[in-house]
JSON list of C-alpha atoms in Angstrom, two decimals:
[
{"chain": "N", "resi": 1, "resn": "UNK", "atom": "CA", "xyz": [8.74, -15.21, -12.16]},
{"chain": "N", "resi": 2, "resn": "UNK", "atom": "CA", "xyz": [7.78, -15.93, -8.45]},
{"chain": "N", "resi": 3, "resn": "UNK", "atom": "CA", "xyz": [4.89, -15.91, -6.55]},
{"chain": "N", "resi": 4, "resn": "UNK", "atom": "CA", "xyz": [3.62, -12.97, -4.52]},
{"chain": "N", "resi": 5, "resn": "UNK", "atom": "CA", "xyz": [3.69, -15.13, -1.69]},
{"chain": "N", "resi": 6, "resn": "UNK", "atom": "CA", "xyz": [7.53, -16.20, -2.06]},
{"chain": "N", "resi": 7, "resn": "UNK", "atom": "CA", "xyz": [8.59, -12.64, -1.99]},
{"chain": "N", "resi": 8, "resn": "UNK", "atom": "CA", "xyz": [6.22, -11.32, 0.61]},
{"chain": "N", "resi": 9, "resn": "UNK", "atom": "CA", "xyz": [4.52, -12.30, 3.46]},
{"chain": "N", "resi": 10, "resn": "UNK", "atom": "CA", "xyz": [0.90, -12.00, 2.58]},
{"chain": "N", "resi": 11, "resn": "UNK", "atom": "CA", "xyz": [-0.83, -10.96, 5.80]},
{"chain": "N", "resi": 12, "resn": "UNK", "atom": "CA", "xyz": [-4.63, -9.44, 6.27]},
{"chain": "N", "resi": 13, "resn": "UNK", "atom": "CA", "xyz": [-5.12, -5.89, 7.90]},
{"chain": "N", "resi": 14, "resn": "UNK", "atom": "CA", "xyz": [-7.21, -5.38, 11.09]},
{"chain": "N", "resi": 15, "resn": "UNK", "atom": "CA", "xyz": [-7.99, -2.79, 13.02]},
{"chain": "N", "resi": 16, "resn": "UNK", "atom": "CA", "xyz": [-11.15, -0.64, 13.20]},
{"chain": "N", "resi": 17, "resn": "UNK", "atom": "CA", "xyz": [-13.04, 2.33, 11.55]},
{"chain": "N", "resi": 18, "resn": "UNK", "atom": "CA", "xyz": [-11.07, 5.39, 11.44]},
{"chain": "N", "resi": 19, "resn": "UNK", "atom": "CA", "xyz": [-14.03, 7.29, 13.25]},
{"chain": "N", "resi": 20, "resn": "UNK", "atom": "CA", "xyz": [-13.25, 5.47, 16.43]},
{"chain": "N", "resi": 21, "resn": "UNK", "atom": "CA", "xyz": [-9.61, 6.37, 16.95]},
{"chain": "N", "resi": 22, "resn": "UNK", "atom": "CA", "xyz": [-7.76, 8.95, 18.67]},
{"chain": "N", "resi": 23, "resn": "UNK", "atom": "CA", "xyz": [-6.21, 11.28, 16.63]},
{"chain": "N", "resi": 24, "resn": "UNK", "atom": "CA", "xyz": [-2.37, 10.07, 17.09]},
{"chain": "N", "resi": 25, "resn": "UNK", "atom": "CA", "xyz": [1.13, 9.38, 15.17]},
{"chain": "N", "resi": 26, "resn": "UNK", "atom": "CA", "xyz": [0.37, 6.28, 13.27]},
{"chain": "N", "resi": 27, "resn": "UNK", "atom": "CA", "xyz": [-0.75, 6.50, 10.13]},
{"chain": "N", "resi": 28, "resn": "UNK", "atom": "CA", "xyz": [-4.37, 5.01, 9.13]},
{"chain": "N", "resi": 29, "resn": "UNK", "atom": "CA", "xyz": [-4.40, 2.85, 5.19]},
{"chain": "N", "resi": 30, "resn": "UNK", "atom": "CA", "xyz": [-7.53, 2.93, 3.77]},
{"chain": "N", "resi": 31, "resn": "UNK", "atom": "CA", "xyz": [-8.26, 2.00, 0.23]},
{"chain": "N", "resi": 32, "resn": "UNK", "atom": "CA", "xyz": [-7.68, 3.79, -3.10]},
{"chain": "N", "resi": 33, "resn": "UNK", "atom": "CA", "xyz": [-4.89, 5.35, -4.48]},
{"chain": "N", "resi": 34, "resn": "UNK", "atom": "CA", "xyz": [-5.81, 9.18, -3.47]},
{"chain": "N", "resi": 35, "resn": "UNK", "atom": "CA", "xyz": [-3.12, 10.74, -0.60]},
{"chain": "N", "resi": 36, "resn": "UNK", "atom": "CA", "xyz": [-1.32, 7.34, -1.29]},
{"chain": "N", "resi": 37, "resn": "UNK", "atom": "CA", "xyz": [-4.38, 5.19, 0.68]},
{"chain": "N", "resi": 38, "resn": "UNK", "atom": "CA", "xyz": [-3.51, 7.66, 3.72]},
{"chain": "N", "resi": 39, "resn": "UNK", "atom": "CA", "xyz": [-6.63, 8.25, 5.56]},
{"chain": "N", "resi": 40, "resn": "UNK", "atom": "CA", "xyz": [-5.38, 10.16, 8.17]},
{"chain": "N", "resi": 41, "resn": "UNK", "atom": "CA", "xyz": [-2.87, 9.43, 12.21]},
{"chain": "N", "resi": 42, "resn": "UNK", "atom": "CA", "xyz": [-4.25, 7.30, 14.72]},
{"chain": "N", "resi": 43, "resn": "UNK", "atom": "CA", "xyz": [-3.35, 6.27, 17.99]},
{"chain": "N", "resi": 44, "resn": "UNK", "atom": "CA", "xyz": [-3.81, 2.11, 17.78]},
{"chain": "N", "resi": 45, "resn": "UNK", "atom": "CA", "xyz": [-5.14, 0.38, 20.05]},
{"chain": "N", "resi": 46, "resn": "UNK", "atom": "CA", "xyz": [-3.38, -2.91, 21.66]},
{"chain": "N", "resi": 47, "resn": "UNK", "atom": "CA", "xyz": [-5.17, -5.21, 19.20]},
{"chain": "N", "resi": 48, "resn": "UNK", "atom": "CA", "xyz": [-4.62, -3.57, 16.32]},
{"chain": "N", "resi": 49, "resn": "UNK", "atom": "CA", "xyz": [-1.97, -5.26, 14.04]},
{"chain": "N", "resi": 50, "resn": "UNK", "atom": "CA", "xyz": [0.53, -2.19, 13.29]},
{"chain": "N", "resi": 51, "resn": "UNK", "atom": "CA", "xyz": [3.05, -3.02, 10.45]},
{"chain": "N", "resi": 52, "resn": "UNK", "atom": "CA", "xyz": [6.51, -2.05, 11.73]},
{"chain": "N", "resi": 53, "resn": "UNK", "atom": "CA", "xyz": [7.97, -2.75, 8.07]},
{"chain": "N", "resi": 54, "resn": "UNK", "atom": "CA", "xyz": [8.27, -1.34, 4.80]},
{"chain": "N", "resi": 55, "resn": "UNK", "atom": "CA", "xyz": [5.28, -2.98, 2.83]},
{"chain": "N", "resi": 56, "resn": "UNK", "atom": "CA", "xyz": [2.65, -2.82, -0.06]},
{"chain": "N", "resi": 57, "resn": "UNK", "atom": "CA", "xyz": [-0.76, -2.33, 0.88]},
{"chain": "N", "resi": 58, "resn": "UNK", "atom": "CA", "xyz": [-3.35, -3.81, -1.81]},
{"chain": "N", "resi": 59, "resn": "UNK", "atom": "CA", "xyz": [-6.83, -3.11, -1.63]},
{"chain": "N", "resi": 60, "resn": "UNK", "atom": "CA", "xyz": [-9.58, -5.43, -2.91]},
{"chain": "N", "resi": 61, "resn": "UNK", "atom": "CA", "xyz": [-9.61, -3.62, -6.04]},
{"chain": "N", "resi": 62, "resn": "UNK", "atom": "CA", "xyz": [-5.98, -4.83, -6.27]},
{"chain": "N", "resi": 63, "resn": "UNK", "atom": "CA", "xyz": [-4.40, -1.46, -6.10]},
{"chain": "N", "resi": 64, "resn": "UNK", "atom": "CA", "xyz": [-1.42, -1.36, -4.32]},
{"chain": "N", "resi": 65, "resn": "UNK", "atom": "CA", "xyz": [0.56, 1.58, -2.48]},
{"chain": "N", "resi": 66, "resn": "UNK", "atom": "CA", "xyz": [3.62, 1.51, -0.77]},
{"chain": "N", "resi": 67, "resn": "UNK", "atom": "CA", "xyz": [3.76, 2.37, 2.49]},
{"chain": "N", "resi": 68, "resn": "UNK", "atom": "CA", "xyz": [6.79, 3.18, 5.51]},
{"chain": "N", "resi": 69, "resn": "UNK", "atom": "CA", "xyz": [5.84, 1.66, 9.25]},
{"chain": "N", "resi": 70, "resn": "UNK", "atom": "CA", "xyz": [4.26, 2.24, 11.11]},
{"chain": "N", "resi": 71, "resn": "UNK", "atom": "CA", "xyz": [0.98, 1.81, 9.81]},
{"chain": "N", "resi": 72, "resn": "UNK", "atom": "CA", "xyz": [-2.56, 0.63, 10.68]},
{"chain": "N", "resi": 73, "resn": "UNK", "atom": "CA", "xyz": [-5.04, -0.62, 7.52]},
{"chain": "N", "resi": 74, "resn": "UNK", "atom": "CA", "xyz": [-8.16, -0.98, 6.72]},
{"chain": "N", "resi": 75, "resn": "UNK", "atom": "CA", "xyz": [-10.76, -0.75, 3.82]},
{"chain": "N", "resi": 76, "resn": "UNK", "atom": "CA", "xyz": [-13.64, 1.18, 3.34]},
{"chain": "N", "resi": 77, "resn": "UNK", "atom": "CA", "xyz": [-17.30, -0.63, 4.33]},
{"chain": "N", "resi": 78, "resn": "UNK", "atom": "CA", "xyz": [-15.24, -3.16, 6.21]},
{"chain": "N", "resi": 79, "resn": "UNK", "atom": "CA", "xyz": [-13.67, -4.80, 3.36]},
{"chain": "N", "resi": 80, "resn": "UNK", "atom": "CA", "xyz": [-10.02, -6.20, 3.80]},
{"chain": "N", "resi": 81, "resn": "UNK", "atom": "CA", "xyz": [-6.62, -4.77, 2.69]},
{"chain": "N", "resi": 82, "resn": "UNK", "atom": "CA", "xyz": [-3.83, -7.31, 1.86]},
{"chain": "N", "resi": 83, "resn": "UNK", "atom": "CA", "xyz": [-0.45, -6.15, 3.46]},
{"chain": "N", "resi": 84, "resn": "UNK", "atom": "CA", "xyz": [2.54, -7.76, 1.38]},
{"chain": "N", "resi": 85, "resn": "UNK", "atom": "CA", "xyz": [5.50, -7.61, 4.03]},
{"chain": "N", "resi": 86, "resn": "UNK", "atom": "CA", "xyz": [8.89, -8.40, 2.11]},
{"chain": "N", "resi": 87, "resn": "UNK", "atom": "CA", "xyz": [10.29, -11.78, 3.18]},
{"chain": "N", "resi": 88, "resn": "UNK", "atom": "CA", "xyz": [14.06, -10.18, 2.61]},
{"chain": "N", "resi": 89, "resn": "UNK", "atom": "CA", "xyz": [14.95, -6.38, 2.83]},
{"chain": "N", "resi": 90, "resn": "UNK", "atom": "CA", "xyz": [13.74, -4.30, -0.07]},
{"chain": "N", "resi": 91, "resn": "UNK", "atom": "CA", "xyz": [14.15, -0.43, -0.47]},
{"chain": "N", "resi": 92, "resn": "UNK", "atom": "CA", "xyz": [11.35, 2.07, -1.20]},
{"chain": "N", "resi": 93, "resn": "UNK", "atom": "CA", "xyz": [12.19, 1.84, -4.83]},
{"chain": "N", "resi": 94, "resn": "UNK", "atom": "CA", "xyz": [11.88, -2.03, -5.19]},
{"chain": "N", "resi": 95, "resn": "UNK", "atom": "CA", "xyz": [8.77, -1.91, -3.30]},
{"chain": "N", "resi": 96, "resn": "UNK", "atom": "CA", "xyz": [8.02, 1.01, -6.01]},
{"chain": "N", "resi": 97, "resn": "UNK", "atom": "CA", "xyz": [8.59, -1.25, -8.53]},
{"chain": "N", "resi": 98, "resn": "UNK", "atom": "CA", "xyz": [6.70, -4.48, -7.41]},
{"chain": "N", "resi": 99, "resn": "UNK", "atom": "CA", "xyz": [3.75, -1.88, -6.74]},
{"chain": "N", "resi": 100, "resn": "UNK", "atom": "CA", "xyz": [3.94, -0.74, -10.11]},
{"chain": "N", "resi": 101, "resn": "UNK", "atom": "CA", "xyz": [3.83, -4.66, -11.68]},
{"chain": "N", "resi": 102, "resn": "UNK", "atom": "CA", "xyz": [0.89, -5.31, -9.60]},
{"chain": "N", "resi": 103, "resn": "UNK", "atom": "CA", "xyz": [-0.85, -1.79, -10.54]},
{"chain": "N", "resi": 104, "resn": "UNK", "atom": "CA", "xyz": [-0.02, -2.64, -14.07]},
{"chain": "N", "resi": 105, "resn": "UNK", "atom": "CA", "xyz": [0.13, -6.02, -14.67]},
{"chain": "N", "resi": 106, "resn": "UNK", "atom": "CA", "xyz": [-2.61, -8.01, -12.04]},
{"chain": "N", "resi": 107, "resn": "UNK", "atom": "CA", "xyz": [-5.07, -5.33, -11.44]},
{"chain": "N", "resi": 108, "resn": "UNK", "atom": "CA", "xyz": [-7.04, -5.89, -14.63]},
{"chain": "N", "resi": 109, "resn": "UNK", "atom": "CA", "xyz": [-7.85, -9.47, -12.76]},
{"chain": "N", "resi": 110, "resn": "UNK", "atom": "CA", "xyz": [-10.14, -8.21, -10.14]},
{"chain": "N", "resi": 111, "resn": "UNK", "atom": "CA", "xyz": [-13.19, -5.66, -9.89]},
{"chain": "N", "resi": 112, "resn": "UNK", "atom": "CA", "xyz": [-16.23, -5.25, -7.27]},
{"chain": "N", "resi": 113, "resn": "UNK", "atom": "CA", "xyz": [-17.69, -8.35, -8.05]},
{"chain": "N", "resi": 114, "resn": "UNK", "atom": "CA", "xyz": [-14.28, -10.24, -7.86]},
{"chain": "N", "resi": 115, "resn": "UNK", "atom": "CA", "xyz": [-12.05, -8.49, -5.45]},
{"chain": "N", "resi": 116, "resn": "UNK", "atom": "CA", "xyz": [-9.29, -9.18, -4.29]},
{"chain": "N", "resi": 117, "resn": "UNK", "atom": "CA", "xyz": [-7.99, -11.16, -1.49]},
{"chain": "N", "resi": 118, "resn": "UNK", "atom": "CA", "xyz": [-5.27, -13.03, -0.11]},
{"chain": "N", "resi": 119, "resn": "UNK", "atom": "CA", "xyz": [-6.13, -16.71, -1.22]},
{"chain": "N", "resi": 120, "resn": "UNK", "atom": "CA", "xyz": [-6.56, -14.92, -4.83]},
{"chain": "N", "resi": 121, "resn": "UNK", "atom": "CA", "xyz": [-3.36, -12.97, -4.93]},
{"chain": "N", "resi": 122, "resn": "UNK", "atom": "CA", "xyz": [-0.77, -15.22, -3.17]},
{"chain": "N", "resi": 123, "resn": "UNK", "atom": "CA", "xyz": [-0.08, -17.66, -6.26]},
{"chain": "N", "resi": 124, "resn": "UNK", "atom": "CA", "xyz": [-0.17, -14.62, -9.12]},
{"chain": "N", "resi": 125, "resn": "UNK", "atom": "CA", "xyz": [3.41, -14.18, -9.89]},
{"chain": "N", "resi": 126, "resn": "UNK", "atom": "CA", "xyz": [5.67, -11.24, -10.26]},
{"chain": "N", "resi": 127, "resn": "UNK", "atom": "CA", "xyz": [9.00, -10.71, -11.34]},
{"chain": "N", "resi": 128, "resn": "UNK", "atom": "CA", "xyz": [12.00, -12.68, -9.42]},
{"chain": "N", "resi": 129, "resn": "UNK", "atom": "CA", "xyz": [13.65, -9.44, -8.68]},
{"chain": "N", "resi": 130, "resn": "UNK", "atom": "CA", "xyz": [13.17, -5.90, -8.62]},
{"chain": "N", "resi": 131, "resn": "UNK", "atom": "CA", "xyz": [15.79, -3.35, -9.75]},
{"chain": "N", "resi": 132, "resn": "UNK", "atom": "CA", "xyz": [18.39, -2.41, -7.21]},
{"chain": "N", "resi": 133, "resn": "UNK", "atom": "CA", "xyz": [19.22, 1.05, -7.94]},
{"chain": "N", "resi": 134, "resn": "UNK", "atom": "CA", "xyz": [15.12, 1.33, -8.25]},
{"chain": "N", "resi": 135, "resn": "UNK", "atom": "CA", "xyz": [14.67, 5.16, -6.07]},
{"chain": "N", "resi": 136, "resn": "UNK", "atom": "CA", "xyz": [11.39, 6.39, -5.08]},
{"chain": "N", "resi": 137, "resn": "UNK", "atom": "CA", "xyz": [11.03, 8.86, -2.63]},
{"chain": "N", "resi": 138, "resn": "UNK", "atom": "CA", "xyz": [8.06, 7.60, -0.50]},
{"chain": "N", "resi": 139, "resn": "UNK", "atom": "CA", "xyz": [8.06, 10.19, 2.37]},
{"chain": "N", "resi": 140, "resn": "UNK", "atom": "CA", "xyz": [8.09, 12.96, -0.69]},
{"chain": "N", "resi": 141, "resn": "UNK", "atom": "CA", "xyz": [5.35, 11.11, -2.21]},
{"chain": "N", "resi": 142, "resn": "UNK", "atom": "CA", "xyz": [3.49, 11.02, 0.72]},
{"chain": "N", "resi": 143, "resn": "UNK", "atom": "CA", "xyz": [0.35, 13.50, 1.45]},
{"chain": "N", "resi": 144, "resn": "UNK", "atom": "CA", "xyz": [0.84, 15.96, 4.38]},
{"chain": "N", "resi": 145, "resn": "UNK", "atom": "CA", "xyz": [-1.74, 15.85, 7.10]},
{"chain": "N", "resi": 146, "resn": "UNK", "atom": "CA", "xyz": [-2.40, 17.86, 9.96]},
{"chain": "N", "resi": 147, "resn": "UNK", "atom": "CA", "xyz": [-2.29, 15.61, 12.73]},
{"chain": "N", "resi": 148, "resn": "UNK", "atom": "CA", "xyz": [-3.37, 18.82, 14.92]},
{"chain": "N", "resi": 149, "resn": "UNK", "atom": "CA", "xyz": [-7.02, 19.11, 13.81]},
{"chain": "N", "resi": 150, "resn": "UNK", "atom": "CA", "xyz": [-9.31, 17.55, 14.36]},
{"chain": "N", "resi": 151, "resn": "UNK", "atom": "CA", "xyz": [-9.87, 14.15, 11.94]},
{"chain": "N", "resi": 152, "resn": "UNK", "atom": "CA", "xyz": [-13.01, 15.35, 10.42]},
{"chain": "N", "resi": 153, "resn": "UNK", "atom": "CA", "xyz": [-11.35, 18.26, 9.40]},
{"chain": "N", "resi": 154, "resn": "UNK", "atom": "CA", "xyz": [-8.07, 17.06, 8.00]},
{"chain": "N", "resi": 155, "resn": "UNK", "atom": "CA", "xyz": [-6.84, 18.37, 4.81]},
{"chain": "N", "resi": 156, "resn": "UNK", "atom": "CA", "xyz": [-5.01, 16.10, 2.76]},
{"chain": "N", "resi": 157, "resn": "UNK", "atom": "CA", "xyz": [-2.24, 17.65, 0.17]},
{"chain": "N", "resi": 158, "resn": "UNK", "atom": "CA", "xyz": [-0.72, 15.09, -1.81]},
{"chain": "N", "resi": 159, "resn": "UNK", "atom": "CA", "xyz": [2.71, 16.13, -2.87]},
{"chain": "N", "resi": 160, "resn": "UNK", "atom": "CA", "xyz": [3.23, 15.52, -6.89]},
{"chain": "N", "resi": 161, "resn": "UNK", "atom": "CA", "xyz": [6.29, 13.33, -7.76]},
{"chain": "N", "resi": 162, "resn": "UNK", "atom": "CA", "xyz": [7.08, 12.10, -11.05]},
{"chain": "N", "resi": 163, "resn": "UNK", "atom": "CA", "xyz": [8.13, 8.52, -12.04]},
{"chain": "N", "resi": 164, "resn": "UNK", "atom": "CA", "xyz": [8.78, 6.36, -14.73]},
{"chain": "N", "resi": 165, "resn": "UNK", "atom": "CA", "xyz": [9.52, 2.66, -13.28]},
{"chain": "N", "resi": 166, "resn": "UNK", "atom": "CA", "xyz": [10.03, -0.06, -15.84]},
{"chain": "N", "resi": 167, "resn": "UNK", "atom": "CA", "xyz": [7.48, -3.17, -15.51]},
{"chain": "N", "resi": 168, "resn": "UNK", "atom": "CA", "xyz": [8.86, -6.44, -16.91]},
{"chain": "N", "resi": 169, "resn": "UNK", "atom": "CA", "xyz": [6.02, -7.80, -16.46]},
{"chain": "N", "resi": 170, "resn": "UNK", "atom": "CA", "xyz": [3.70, -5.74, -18.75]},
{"chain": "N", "resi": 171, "resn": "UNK", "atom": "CA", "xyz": [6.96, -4.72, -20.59]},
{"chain": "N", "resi": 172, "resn": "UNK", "atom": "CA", "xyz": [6.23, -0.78, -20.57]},
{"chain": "N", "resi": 173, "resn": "UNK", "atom": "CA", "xyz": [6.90, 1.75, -18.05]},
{"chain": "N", "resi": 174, "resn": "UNK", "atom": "CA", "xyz": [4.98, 2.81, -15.70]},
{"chain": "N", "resi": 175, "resn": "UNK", "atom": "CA", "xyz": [4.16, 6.92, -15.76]},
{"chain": "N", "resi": 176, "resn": "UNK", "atom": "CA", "xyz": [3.17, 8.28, -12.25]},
{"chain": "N", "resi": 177, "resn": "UNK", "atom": "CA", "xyz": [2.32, 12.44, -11.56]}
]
């Protein structure tokens, strides 16, 4: 087992509240798990930190997403999303996997009275390595959005996809619809 933080770079998001962006190209992390945390496309401004890497996204109720650059994040109310960057190349499907461990396996740790952060996550551990032949097809996982309405109007519709990625950490598999 190794920590979070020797696999991944364990960096805060910041940016602003979706209601004061452009509509634009990049695409705007908000908690939860619904439309894969995908809020909606921005245009960021110049200090905005935009991810220009595969990562995870975990949200301070320690539910994580995996998510293709580039991105902008932020939580509901102002509270903070963790970005886990991976410190050496990983495909979609390994960062499928580690998401799973941490849905599965960490997430029972934290709630609104104890969320989670980076100082809390960094030391939990996770398995040394994640499958490679793990596949998880992110972009078909991902909701579609019109990015020509406007944002208050933007329909979300999540595509359904199907997976079953083995957890050695909680030693089941994980079922996703």
């Amino acid at each position: 087992m190794k920590t979070i933080e020797a696999l991944f770079e364990v960096r805060n998001a910041r940016s602003r509240a979706f209601a004061d962006y452009e509509p634009g190209e990049v695409a705007f992390i908000t908690n939860g798990l619904t439309n894969n945390g995908v809020l909606g496309f921005v245009k960021p401004e110049s200090r905005d930190r935009v991810f220009r890497a595969p990562s995870l996204v975990v949200s301070a109720f320690c539910e994580a997403t995996v998510h293709l650059p580039p991105f902008v994040a932020r939580g509901n109310g102002g509270s903070g999303l963790i970005v886990l960057v991976p410190r050496t190349a990983m495909t979609s499907g390994q960062l499928a996997y580690y998401a799973a461990c941490i849905n599965e396996a960490l997430r029972w740790r934290f709630s609104w009275s104890r969320q989670a952060n980076a100082e809390r996550i960094r030391n939990l551990t996770l398995p040394d390595s994640a499958p490679k032949d793990a596949e998880f097809p992110v972009l078909a996982a991902m909701p579609t959005i019109s990015r020509k309405s406007p944002r208050t109007h933007w329909t979300p519709r999540l595509r359904r996809v199907g997976l079953a990625i083995p957890c050695s950490t909680c030693d089941r598999a994980t079922t996703t619809n």
